[in-house]
Coordinates of C-alpha atoms in Angstrom, one line a residue:
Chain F
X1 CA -5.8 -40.5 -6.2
X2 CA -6.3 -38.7 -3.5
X3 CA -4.9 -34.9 -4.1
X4 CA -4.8 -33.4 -0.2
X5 CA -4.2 -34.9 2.6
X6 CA -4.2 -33.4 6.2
X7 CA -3.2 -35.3 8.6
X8 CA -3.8 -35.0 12.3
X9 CA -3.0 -31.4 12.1
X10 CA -3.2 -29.0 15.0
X11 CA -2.4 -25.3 15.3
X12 CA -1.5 -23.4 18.3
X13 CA -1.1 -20.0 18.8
X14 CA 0.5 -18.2 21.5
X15 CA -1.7 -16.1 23.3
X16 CA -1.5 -12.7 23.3
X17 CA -4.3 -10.7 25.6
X18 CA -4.0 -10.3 28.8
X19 CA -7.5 -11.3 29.4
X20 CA -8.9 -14.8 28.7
X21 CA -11.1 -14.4 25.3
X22 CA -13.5 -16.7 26.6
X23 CA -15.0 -17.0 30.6
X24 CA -16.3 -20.5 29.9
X25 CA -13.1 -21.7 29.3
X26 CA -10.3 -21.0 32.4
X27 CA -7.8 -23.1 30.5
X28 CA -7.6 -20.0 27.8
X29 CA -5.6 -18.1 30.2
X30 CA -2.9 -14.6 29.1
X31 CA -0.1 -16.5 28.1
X32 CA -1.0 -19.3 27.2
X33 CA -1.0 -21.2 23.8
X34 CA -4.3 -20.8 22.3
X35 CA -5.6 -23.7 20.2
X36 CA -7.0 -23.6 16.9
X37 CA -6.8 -26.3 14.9
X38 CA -7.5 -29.7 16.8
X39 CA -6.7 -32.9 15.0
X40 CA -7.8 -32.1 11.7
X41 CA -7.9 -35.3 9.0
X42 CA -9.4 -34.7 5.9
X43 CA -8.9 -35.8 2.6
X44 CA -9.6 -33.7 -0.4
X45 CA -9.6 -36.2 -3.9
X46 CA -8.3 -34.7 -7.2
X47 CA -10.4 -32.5 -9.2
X48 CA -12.7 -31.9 -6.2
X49 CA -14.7 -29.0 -4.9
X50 CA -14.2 -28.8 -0.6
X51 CA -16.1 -26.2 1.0
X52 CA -15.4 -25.6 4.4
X53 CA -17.6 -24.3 6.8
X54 CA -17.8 -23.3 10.6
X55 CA -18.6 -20.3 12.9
X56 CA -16.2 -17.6 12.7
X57 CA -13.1 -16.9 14.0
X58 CA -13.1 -20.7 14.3
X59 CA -9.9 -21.7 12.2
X60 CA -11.3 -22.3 9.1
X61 CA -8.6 -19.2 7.2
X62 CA -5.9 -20.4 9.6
X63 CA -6.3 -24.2 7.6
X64 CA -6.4 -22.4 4.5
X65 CA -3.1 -20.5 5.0
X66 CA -1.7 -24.1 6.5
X67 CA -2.5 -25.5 2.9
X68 CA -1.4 -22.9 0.9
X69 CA 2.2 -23.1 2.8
X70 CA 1.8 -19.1 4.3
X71 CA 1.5 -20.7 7.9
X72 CA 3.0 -24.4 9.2
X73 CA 1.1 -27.1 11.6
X74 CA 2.0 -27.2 14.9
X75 CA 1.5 -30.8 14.8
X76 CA 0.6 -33.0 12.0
X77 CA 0.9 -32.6 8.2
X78 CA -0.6 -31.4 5.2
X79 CA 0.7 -33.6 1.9
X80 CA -0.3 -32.0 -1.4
X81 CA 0.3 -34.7 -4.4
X82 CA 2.3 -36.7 -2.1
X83 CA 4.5 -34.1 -1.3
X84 CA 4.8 -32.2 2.1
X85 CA 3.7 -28.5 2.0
X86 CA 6.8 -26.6 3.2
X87 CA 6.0 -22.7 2.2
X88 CA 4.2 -21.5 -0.9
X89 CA 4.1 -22.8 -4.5
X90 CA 2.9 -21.9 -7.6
X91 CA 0.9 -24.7 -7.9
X92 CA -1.4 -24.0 -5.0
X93 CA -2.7 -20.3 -6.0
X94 CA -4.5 -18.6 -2.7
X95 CA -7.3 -16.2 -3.7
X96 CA -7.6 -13.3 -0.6
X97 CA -10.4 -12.7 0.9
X98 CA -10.3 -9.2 0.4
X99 CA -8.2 -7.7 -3.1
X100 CA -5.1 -9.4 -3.3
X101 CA -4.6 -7.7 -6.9
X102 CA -1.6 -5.3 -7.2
X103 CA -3.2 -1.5 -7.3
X104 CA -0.2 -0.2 -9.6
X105 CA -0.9 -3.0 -12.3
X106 CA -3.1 -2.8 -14.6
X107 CA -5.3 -5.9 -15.1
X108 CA -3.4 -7.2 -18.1
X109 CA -0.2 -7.2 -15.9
X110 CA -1.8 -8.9 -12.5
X111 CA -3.3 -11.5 -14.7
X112 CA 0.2 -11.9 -16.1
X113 CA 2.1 -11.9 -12.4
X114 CA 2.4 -16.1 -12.7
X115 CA 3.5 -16.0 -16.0
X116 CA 7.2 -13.9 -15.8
X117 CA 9.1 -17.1 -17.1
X118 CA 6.7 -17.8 -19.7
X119 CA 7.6 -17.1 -23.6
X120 CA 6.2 -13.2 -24.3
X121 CA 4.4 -14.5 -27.1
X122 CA 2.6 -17.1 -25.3
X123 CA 2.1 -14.9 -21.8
X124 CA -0.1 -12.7 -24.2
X125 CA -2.2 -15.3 -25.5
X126 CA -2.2 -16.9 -22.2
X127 CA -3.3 -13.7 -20.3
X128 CA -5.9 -12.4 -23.4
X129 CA -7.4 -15.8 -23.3
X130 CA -7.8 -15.7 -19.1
X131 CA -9.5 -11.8 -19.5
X132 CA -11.6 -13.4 -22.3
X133 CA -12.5 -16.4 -19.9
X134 CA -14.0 -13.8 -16.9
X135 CA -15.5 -11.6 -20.0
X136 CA -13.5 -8.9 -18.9
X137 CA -11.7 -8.4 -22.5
X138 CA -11.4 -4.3 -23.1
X139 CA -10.7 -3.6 -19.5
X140 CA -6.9 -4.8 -19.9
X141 CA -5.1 -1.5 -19.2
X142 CA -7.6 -0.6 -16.4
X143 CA -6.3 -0.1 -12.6
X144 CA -8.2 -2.1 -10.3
X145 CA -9.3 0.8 -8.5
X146 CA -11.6 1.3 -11.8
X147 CA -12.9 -1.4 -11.2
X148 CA -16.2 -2.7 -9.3
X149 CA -15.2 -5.1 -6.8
X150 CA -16.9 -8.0 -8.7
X151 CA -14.6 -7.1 -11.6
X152 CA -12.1 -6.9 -9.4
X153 CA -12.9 -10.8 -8.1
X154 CA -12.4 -12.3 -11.5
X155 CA -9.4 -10.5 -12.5
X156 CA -8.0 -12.3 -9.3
X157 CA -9.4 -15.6 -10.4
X158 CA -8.3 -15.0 -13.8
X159 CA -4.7 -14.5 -12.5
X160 CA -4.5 -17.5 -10.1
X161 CA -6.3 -19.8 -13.7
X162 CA -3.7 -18.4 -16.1
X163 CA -0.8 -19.7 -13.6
X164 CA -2.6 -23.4 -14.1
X165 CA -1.8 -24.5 -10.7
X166 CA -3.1 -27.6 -9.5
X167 CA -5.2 -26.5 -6.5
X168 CA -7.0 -23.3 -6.1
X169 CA -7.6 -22.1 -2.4
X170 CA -10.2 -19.6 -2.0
X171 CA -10.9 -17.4 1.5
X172 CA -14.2 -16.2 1.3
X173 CA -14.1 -15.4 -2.1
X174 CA -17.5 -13.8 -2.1
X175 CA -17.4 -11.2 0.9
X176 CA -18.4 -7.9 0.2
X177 CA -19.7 -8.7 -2.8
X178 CA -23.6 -7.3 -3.6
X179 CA -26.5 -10.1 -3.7
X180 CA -26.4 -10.0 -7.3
X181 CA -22.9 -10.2 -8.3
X182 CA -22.6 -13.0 -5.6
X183 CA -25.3 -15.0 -7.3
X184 CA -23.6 -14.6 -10.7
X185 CA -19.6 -15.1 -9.3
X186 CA -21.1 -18.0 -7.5
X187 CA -22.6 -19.2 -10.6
X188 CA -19.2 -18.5 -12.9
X189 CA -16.9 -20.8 -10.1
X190 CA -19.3 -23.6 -10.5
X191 CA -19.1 -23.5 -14.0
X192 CA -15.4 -22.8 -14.3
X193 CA -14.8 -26.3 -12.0
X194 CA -17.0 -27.8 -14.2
X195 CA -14.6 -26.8 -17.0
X196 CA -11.2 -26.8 -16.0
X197 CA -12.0 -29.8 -12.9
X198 CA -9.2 -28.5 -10.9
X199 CA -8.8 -29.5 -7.2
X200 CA -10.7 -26.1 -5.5
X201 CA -11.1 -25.8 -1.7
X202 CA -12.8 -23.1 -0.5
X203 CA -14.1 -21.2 3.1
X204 CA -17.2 -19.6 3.2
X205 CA -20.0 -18.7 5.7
X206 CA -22.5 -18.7 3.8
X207 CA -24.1 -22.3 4.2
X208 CA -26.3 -22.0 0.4
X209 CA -22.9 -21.0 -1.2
X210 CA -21.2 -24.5 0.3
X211 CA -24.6 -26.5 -0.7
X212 CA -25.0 -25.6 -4.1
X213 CA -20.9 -25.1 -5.2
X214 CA -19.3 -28.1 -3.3
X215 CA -18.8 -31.9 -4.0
X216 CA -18.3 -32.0 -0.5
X217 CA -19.0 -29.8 2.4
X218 CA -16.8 -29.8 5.5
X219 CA -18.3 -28.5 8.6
X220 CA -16.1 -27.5 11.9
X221 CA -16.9 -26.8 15.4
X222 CA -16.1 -23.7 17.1
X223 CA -13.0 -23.3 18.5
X224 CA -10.5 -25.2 18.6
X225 CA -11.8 -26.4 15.2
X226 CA -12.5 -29.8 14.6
X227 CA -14.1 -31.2 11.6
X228 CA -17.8 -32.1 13.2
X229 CA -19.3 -33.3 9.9
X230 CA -18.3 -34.1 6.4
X231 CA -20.6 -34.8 3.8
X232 CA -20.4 -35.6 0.0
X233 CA -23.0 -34.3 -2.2
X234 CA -24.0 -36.1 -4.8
X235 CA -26.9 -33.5 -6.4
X236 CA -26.9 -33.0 -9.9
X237 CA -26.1 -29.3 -11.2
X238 CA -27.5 -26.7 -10.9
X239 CA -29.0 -27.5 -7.7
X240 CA -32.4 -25.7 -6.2
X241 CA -33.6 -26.4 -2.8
X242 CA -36.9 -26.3 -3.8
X243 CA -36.4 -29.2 -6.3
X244 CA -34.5 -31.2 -3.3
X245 CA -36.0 -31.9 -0.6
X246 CA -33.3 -33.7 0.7
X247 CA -30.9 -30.5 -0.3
X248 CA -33.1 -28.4 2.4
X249 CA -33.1 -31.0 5.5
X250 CA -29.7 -30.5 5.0
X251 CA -28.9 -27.4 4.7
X252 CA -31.6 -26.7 8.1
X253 CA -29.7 -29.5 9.7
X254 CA -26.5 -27.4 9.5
X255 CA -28.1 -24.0 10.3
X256 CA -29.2 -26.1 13.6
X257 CA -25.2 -27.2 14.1
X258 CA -23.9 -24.1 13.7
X259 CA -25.9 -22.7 16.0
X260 CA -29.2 -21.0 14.1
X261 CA -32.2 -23.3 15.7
X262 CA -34.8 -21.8 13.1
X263 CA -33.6 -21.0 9.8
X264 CA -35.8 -19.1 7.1
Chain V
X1 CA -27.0 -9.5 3.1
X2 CA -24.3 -7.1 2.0
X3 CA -23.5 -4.4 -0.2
X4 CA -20.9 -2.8 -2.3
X5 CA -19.0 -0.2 -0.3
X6 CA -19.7 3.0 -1.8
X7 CA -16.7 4.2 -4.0
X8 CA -18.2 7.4 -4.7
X9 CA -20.6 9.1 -2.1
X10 CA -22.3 12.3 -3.3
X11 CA -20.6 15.2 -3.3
X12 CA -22.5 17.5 -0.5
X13 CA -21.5 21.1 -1.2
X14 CA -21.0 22.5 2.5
X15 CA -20.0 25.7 1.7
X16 CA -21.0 27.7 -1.0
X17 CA -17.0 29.1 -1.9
X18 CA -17.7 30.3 -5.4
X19 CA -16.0 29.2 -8.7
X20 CA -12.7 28.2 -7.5
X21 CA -10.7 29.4 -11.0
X22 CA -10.8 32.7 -9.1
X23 CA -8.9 31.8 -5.9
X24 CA -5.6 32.9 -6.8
X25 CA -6.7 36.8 -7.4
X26 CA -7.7 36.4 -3.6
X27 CA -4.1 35.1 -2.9
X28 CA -2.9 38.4 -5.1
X29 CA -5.1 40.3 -3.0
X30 CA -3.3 39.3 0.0
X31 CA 0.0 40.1 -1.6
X32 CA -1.7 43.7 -2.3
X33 CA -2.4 44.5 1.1
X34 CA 0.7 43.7 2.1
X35 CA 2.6 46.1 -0.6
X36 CA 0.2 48.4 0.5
X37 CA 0.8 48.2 4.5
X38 CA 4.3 47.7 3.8
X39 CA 4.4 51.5 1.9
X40 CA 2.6 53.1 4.1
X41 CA 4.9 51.7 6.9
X42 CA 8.3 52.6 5.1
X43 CA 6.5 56.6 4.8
X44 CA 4.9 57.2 8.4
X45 CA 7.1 55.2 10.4
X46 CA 9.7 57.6 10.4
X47 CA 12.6 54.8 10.1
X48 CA 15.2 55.6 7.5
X49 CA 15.7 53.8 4.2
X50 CA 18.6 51.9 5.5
X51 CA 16.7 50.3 8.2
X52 CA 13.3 49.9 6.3
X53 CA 13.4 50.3 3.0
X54 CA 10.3 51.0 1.0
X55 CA 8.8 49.2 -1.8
X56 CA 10.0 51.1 -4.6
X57 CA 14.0 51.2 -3.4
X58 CA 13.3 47.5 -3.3
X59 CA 12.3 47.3 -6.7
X60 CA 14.8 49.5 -8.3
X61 CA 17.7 47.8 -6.7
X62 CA 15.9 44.3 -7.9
X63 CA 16.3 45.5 -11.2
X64 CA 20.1 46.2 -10.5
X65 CA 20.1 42.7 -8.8
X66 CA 19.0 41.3 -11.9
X67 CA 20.6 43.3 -14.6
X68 CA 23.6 43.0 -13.1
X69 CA 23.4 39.4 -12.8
X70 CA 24.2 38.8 -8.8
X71 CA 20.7 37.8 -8.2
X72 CA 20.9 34.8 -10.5
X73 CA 24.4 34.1 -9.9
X74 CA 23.9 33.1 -5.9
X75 CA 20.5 31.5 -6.6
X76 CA 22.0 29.3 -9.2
X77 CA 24.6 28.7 -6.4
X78 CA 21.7 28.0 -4.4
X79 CA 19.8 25.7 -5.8
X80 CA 23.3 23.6 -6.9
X81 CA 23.6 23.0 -3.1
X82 CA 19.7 22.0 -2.6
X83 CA 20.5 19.6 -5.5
X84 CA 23.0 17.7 -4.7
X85 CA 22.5 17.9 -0.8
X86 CA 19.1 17.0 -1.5
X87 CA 20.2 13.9 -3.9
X88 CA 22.7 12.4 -1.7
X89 CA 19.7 12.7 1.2
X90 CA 17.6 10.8 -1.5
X91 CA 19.6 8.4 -3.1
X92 CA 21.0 6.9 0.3
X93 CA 17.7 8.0 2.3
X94 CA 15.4 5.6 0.3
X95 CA 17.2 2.6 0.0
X96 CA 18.5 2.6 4.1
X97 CA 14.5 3.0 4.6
X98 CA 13.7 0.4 2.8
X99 CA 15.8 -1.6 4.4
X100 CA 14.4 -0.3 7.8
X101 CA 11.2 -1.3 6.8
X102 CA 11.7 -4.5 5.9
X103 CA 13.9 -5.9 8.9
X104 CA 13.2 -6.3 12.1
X105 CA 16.9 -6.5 13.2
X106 CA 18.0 -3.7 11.1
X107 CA 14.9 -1.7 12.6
X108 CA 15.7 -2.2 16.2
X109 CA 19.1 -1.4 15.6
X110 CA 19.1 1.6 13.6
X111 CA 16.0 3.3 14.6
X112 CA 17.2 4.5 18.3
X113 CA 19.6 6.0 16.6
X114 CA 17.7 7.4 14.0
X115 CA 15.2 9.0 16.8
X116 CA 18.2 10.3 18.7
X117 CA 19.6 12.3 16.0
X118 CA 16.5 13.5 14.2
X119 CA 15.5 16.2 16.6
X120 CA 18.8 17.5 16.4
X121 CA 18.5 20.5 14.0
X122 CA 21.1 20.0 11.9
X123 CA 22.2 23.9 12.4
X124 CA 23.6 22.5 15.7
X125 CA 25.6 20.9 13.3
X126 CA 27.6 23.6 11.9
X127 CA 30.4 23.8 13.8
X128 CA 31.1 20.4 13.7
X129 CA 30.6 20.2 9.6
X130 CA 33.0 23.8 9.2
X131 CA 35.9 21.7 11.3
X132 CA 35.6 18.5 9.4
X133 CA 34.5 19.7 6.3
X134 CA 36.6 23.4 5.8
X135 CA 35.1 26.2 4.2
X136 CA 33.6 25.7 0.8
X137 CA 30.7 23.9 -0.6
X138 CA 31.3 20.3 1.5
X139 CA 30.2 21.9 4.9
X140 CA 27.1 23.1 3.7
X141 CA 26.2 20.2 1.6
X142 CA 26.8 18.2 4.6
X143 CA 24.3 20.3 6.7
X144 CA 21.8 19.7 3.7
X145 CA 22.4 16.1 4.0
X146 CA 21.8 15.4 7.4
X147 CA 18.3 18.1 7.1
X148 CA 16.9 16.0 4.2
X149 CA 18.5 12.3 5.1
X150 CA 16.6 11.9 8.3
X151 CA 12.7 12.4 7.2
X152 CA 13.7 10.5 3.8
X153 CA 14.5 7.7 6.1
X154 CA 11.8 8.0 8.2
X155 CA 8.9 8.4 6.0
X156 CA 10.5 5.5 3.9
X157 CA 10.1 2.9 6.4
X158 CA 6.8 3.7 7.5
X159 CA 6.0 3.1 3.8
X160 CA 7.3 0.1 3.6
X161 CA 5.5 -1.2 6.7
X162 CA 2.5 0.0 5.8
X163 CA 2.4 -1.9 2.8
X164 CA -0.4 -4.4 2.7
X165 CA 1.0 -7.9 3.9
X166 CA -1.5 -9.4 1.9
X167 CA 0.8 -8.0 -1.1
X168 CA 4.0 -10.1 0.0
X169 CA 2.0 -13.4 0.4
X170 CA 1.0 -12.7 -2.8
X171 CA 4.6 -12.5 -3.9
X172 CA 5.4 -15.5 -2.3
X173 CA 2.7 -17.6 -3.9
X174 CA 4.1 -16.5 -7.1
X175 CA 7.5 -16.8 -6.7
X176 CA 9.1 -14.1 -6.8
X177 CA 12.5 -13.9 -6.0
X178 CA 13.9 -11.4 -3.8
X179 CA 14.8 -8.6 -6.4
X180 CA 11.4 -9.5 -7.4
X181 CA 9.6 -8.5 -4.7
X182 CA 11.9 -4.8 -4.4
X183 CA 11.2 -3.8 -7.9
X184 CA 7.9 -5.2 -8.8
X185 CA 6.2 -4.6 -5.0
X186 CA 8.2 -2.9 -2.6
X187 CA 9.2 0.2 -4.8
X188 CA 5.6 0.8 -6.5
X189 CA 4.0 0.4 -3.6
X190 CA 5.7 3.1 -1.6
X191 CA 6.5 5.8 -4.5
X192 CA 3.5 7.5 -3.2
X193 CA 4.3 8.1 0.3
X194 CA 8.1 8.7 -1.1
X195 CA 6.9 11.3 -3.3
X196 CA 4.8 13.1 -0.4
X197 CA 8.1 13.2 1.5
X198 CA 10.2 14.6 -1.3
X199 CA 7.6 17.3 -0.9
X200 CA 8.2 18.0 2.2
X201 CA 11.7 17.3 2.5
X202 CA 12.7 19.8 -0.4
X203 CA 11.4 22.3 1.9
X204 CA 13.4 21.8 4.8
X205 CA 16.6 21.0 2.5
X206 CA 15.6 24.4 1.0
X207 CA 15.0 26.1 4.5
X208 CA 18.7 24.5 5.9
X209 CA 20.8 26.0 2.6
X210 CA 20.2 29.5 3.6
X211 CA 21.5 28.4 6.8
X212 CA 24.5 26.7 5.5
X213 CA 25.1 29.4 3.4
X214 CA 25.9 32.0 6.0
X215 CA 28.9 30.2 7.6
X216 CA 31.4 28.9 4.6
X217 CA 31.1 29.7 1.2
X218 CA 31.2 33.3 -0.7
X219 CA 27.9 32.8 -3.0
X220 CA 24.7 31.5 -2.6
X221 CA 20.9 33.3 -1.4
X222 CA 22.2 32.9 2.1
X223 CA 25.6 34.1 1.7
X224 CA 24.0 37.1 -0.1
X225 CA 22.0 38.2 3.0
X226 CA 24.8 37.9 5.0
X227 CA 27.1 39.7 2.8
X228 CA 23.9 42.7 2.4
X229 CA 23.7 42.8 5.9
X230 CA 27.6 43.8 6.9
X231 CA 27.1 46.2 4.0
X232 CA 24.0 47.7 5.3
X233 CA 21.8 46.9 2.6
X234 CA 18.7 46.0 3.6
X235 CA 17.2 46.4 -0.1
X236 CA 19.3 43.6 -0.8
X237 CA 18.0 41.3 2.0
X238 CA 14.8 41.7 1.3
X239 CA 15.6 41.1 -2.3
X240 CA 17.0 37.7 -1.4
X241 CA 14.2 36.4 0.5
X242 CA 11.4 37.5 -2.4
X243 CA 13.6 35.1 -4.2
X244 CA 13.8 32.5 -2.1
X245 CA 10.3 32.6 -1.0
X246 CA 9.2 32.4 -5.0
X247 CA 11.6 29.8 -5.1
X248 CA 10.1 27.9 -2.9
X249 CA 7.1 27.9 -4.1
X250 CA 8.2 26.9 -7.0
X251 CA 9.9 23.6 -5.8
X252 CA 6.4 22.5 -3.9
X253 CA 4.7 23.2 -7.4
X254 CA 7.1 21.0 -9.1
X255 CA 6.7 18.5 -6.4
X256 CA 2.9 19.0 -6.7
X257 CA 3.2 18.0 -10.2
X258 CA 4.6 14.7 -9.6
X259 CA 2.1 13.9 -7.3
X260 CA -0.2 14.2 -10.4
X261 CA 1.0 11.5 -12.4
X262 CA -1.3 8.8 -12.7
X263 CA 0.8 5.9 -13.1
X264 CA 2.5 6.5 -10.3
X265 CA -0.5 7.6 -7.9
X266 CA -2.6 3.7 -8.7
X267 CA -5.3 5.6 -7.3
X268 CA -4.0 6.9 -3.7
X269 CA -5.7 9.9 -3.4
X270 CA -3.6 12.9 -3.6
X271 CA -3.0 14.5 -0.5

């Protein structure tokens, strides 16, 4: 069953600056709706892993914040399980971009922010368990400010998991992150959808990052963002582009559409 | 690729200011010099003790001041009206900024308003408060009021807007309800800021009392100065503003102290 579906979907802002952002395009003129989104369908499946790709400033956080109910379509729809997204839910948990943990809780209490209604007894266990699960056990009563920002990464995904929403909506989760620590976060995602095979959709911009986590990879155009190119890939874990040849045509193939003629 | 912002850079001595557990004998140097000056003054100037009393007729009649109990009789006067002026300002301050902060409607109709009456100082206020208020302990507690109310307000609601608006998406995609979002976002998130404006604000409140003090009531620091004054004393009014000088540093050390605590802080740096 098919878990997302977005459905013709535009989104239109209203211009702001006085001065047209870009020459080429006279129809961008001060006051006058600026188009982001432009007929969007896509179809994300249950237990799937979307990544979403495209140049910046393209669109690609605006769709994410559409999904997650923070922002509504200017035209079209987004259904998630059937249902019409009509402001935020619990069951679709948003990771930000940058630190979306609260600074005056400590790590036990922002893992345990989705689970205020739950039994005391079974919040601990709950939130231990999710600390445990992103090997963060003996920092529970640290700040987040004591913590490095990878830490600082799980402890969010750790608090969007212990919630057990349905679909997990990640913006850049990796920004800012050092080489390593990306490597090794990137490596803990794949492994927790392999686990828990929740539906995840994620942005990114960094093309290896969308080749060797997602089922599928979604590419857009520039704005307004249309989608220019899905494709489903069906390489078995963990993936190497030296090992797949046909991994690397692709992955140069993008580079070339999203405007990199010679990648190394 | 990128990299970690750095949390700590190295700490770059610029100047070398020499162990810094000795800084307060330089401030008690300061205080020296001044005795000092302030003796030699009183014995070459050739004023009389009733217009410039010197250091020891200010120290003797401290003693009185103090033995006597007078001194701590219109301080505790004193600091009664800082409290409960101060309080009020608090207590009704907060909340109304909070509510500033968070509306846009209540915002652009308040704030005009707000702006307009700020700059008045709220000594322009006195005769206003004596007619409404009488004599006694209301007018002046009024006057303390309106001195701490306004910042209380105003540094409120920039708190609240400058509250990361990632935080309240948060809060939305986890449900909380409204009362929710005030106790478990809105308030810890601003109790720093608030706490640097209690700083601040206990100074004014404690600048305005001396104020108020001179116009309605028969005790208090202020009311002592006054009363010194009209009696020639001039050992007295010196007298009452050592003390209220000490006590004000004592408030900002007290308020100093709050800023310390940890829980509270989450890591803003203190100012």
């Amino acid at each position: 069953m098919s878990h997302i579906r977005i459905e013709n979907l535009s989104k239109m802002y209203l211009g702001r600056r006085s001065k047209p952002r870009s020459l080429h395009d006279p129809a961008e003129q001060s006051g006058d709706n600026v188009l982001v989104l432009d007929d969007v369908n896509i179809v994300i499946e249950e237990g799937e892993m979307v990544c979403i790709l495209g140049p910046s400033g393209c669109g690609k956080s605006t769709l994410l914040r559409i999904v997650a109910g923070f922002e509504f379509p200017s035209s079209g729809a987004v259904f998630v399980g059937n249902q019409p997204v009509r402001g935020p839910s619990a069951q679709s948990i948003f990771v930000f971009q940058h630190s979306g943990l609260f600074p005056w809780m400590t790590v036990a209490q922002n893992v345990g922010l989705g689970l205020r209604h739950v039994k005391a007894e079974e919040a601990k266990q709950r939130i231990q368990d999710h600390i445990e699960m992103v090997e963060l056990d003996g920092f529970e009563d640290y700040y987040p400010h004591q913590l490095s920002g990878g830490m600082q990464r799980r402890v969010e995904l750790a608090r969007a998991l212990a919630l057990n929403p349905e679909l997990l909506i990640m913006d850049e989760p990796f920004s800012g992150l050092d080489f390593l620590t990306h490597m090794k976060m990137r490596e803990e995602v794949v492994n927790m959808h392999e686990f828990i095979r929740k539906t995840m959709v994620m942005v990114t911009h960094d093309i290896d990052d969308a080749l060797i986590m997602g089922d599928r990879i979604v590419v857009f155009s520039g704005r307004p963002a249309t989608v220019k190119l899905v494709h489903k890939l069906d390489f078995p874990r963990p993936r190497d582009f030296e090992r797949n040849p046909e991994l690397s045509r692709l992955r140069s193939e993008i580079f070339l559409m999203l405007g990199v003629p010679y990648a190394v | 690729m990128k990299t970690e912002p750095n949390r700590n850079p190295p700490q770059i001595a610029l100047q070398s200011t020499g162990p810094k557990s000795h800084g307060w004998l330089l401030g008690l140097l300061a205080f020296a010099i001044i005795l000092i000056t302030w003796e030699v003054l009183a014995r070459y100037s050739g004023w009389s003790v009733q217009i410039f009393p010197d250091p020891i007729t200010v120290a003797l009649s401290m003693v009185e001041m103090c033995l006597n109990g007078t001194l701590l009789r219109h301080t505790v006067a004193s600091l009664f009206r800082v409290t409960v002026g101060f309080y009020l300002a608090v207590l009704i301050g907060v909340p109304v900024g909070i509510l500033l902060g968070r509306s846009w409607s209540v915002r652009a109709f308040f704030n005009p308003v707000f702006h307009f009456l700020r700059p008045i100082s709220p000594l322009a206020w006195i005769p206003l408060a004596m007619l409404w208020f009488g004599i006694g302990d209301p007018p002046a507690l009024f006057l303390i009021f309106l001195a701490s109310f306004f910042p209380m307000v105003v540094s409120t609601t920039i708190a609240v807007q400058n509250i990361n608006p990632t935080f309240f998406q948060v809060a939305a995609n986890f449900r909380f309800s409204r009362k929710e979002t005030l106790i478990r976002l809105i308030l810890p998130a601003i109790i720093p800021d608030v706490v640097n404006a209690l700083r601040l604000t206990v100074t004014i409140a404690w600048l305005v009392v001396v104020a108020a003090e001179m116009i309605a009531v028969q005790s208090g620091l202020g009311y002592l100065i006054l009363d010194a004054r009209n009696a020639l004393r001039m050992d007295y009014v010196m007298n009452s503003m050592m003390v209220i000088g000490l006590i004000g540093l004592l408030l900002d050390y007290v308020m100093k102290r709050l800023l310390k605590i940890e829980s509270a802080l989450w890591g803003v740096k203190s100012r």
